[in-house]
Amino acid sequence: MVTDNKPSLVALNVDGVEYQVSAGANLVDALASIGKEVPHYCYHPKLTVAGNCRMCLVELGSPLRDRATNELVMENGKPKIGWQPKPAIACATNVSPGLHVRLDSPTVKACREGVTEMLLLNHPLDCPICDQAGECKLQEFSAEYGRGYSRYVDEKNAKPKHTKLGPRVTLDDERCILCSRCVRFCNEVAKDPVLGFVNRGSYNTLTCFPGRELTNNYSLNTVDICPVGALTSTDFRFKMRVWFLKQTSSICTESSTGVNTTVWSREGKIYRITPRRNDAVNDTWMSDSGREILREVDAAHRITAPQVRGAAADLESALTTAGEILRAGAVGVVGSGHQTIEEQRLLTHFTQATQAKAYVPARAGSADGLLISEDRTPNFRGALLAGLTNRAADRDLSVLKADIDAGRVRTLLVCREDVTTLGLDATTLAKVRMVYLGLHNDATAKAAEVVLPALSVFERSGHFVNCQFRVQSFVRAIPGPVGTLPDVAILARLLGSVTGQPAAFDADSLWKDLAAKQPALADLSPSKVPSDGVIVDGSAWANLSFPEGKLLKFAPATKA
Amino acid sequence: MAVKVLERRPLSFWERTYLPQVLGGLRVTWRNILRPSVTLQYPEQRPTIPKGYRGVPTLVRDPNGREKCVSCQLCEFICPPKAIRITPGEIPATAETAHVEKAPKEFEINMLRCIYCGLCQEVCPEEAIWLQNQYSMTGTTRAEMVNNKARLYELGGTLPDSHFKWDHKKAESERQAGGHH
Amino acid sequence: MENLLNDLLTSSGLIFVGVRGVILIGIVMTIAGYAVLLERKASAWIQGRLGPNRTTLPFVSWIPLIGPFLRLGGFIQPAADGGKFLFKEEPMPSHVRKIYYVLAPIVALAPALATIAMLPFALLPDGTALALCKGADVGVLLMFAVSSLGVYGIALAGWSSNNKFSFLGAVRGSAQLISYELAMGLAVLPVFLIASAPGSDHGLNLTAIVASQEGLWNIIRQPLAGLVFLVCIFAETNRHPFDMPESETDLVGGFHTEYGAFKFGLFFVAEYGHMIIGSSLFILMFLGGWHILPGIPQIGTGIIATLIGLGTFFTKLVLFLFFFVWVRWTIPRFRYDQVMRLGWNVLLPLAVANLVLTFIYYAYAG
């Protein structure tokens, strides 16, 4: 595996051409880094090497040395290469200095053709109904390295076509090529060994251990890493072909881990969410529960239109009414870790303009030590960087309740938080006039005088700062409900109605403002945030106690 | 490339008067008047449809009445004017054709968009969509011009099958069931 | 009965003139309608089609033999066309100059109908011509003058439509008319020169011109004048290959782009009206009028001779209208500069030369 410290480069000779690659790297990865593809099924960069698919067979060799003198043997003025008599698998080979590789020799081609033919012997070839079609390695490599027709005249094996391995995963045994990626994932990453192979020869079959099911919260990763269509997501099964789906880079909002994701949508409807590789955050994994977040887009209790005093209103009049309410003074602001750093910055300006006190409540949950952390908001660190708060998240809103009861807060702006679950009961809320910018028609929405529709993470763009203080960007995948505006636009309108001047809400000016006011974000702008995020200096808040414990790629700082 | 200049032959006196040409033209049209007409009296006379004619795209069943489409959506993908819209669906486990697993829940071809190119027929891996002899599609509303699944099967009918691939597959799996140990 | 027919044909009484006028307009409109049918049928035949063969009326279709004949021949089609024009929605674009826009089709049609009043169709038993306004010595001059007014309809339509394509069509129409009027006028002068031999007092009387062709048609005596006049009447009637004001490939619909329904129908009838006038003039001046063929003496006497002359004239008219259609579906449209060059550089010098030569011939040889 590639280590974090800068690896030294060594020469690798591929088909007679010299390249520089990282020393000790796996040969498949090393060749990929110089743009050479070695077809493979069982090898996965984040799992141990099994070497059972034999697809990555290549010819290896190294310069010969004279046994007596240890001098290089020369031939025609060049070092003579001693080629190994048999091909070897690239995935079980690490790069060593002077290694020579043949990728397109007749032997290698014959190997690939033979392996492909063997894998296709019992393959049902039901690509028309297979959900993997379009992203299937077997399909791609058969087209590229296969012979194009079958010489097999015997009957194909018939195996079970839909075995339920667990609540979310369905297995089609006929398509399985026994690469064992799913088995290794469950053993090594999910630490829930429930999968294994039974029987021998062509009856070799993937199955769950007797009495066990693939129920763990990472089971859908087996579907992602399955190189063929054997493991399928029960939810996505037969819903839509992948080639119709638009891929958008996004960030999982399940917790402060900030798992990188890809959102697959077509014509405004999200069909699935898969992990996006980020070796510093989530490798190539994500939780099953994080994939369920797409349900909130079409949830029955979603707020899709503004309301004023319980009646549907158009956005313009709702914003006007909200502005009137917020100009009354004695304002309290409830921000959220679900807001982007841009929204939090605008909210900070709002609190400064109204001399309001800001509260950012915590959303705590249990962690699993992998990709779900204790802080179940994706962007609490953003609230710190944006200046919305400078203390650890409030466990509940008892301070705000005291302020309301004492009459110090008579007007409330609540963003994306159901405050009724945080200690503000109906009698307390009855004492204030409330504007709610929210996603769901919850108890807070019922108590609010003006309800403004917020957009889900899939419907807006912005930046989140995860528990590592890593700024990561996400992009809008689908349009929001008709007649809605992005949260930044709504917050800018509310800020403008308080200050009397229109407020800018484009990403560039917000980031200029952030970079000027926040030393940790100096020199940063949206275009400078790479696809795998960028870590900013969070030492200013080192003395705050954050709830996160150890995760897959995160360890809490040890207090001095 | 070399440019070759061709000298144009100068026109003769009569050619310059243009009159012989006019008279020649009148002669041509006069001869056409005397020729029989080629018009087909459409609603009463129907054209003979040549082999390989590309008419209205339809969905067909195999001789056993099984709907051939498995909603792979390749036709939807290849369709240049985006006339096809498929909602994929799963065949219930209790159905006789449950082993096919997948069938369209809804299949719509918008005949206002269709350009009769035949790419859908060419791309279909199940030989389920055919452009047959039907050439006259009319309607008084836009909705009428969208053929839904029921109408597509009504138009398509049954075509002979040379493979019966799904039937063979079912027979094989039934024969092998529990029999190889 | 015979008296009434006689009165109807000859009397100068106001009532009879009025009735003659109404009948004449009816006949002309009918001929125009059937000229459209002729156009549609002939173009169909030339293009290997059948043409209109569906329209029929319930009671007509029940008649054996005649019913199918009328249907297949499309003889009821003109009525259907007219009915369609009448009952269509009358569109009035918002950007037009309303009064002139409505006036234009009327201005286009009125000269066509007015000119026909001067046309002699046959010789009456008393030696005068059968015409609405008979015996006008200035007949031809008046006809040229009035029929040229038709272009005002085109100019007015193009201008009031407030549309650049319409306007271009109108300008082209006006320029073309002016260009060909000259050559046309000069081309017919030799004809009058022959008819008005020294000592006669025929002036510009068309009846006399027809009479002068009893022995030999003018087309044989004056082939060049006939050719120039023929080309000019094609240009004057805006027919192919001279339909510059319309030229749908470059001007959408030309001067009548913005017109629809009955107003367009009026333009349409006006075009065919002009065709009838042009054909009639050519027949009277070059093709012997109501004489059957050169050298064949008058058949019958009295009113019978008149009716035979009338039949001869209308037969020639139908054949000439067919010639118009035949040419239209044969020759492609000229380019505009070609039209201008043909008019000014070719036809006008030819007409002048022909006039001068004829003059010299009659002054010295004759």
PDB file of C-alpha atoms in Angstrom, chain A residues 1 4 48 83 111 135 193 196 229 276 310 314 336 378 401 442 470 549:
ATOM      1  CA  MET A   1       0.000   0.000   0.000  1.00  0.00           C
ATOM      2  CA  ASP A   4       1.608   8.745   3.344  1.00  0.00           C
ATOM      3  CA  THR A  48      -5.862  -7.322   0.696  1.00  0.00           C
ATOM      4  CA  TRP A  83      12.113 -12.820 -18.550  1.00  0.00           C
ATOM      5  CA  CYS A 111      -3.779 -15.155 -20.935  1.00  0.00           C
ATOM      6  CA  GLU A 135     -20.349  -0.170 -15.272  1.00  0.00           C
ATOM      7  CA  PRO A 193     -17.467 -11.738   8.496  1.00  0.00           C
ATOM      8  CA  GLY A 196     -18.028 -17.106   2.202  1.00  0.00           C
ATOM      9  CA  GLY A 229     -23.762  -7.696 -11.468  1.00  0.00           C
ATOM     10  CA  ARG A 276     -16.405   8.722  -4.012  1.00  0.00           C
ATOM     11  CA  GLY A 310     -50.026  28.454   8.307  1.00  0.00           C
ATOM     12  CA  ASP A 314     -45.636  33.112  -2.525  1.00  0.00           C
ATOM     13  CA  SER A 336     -27.165  24.828  12.205  1.00  0.00           C
ATOM     14  CA  PRO A 378     -21.643  17.800   8.533  1.00  0.00           C
ATOM     15  CA  LYS A 401     -35.342  29.312  26.626  1.00  0.00           C
ATOM     16  CA  ASP A 442     -42.096  19.556  11.841  1.00  0.00           C
ATOM     17  CA  ARG A 470     -11.117  19.709   5.856  1.00  0.00           C
ATOM     18  CA  GLY A 549     -13.810   9.784  18.683  1.00  0.00           C
TER      19      GLY A 549
END
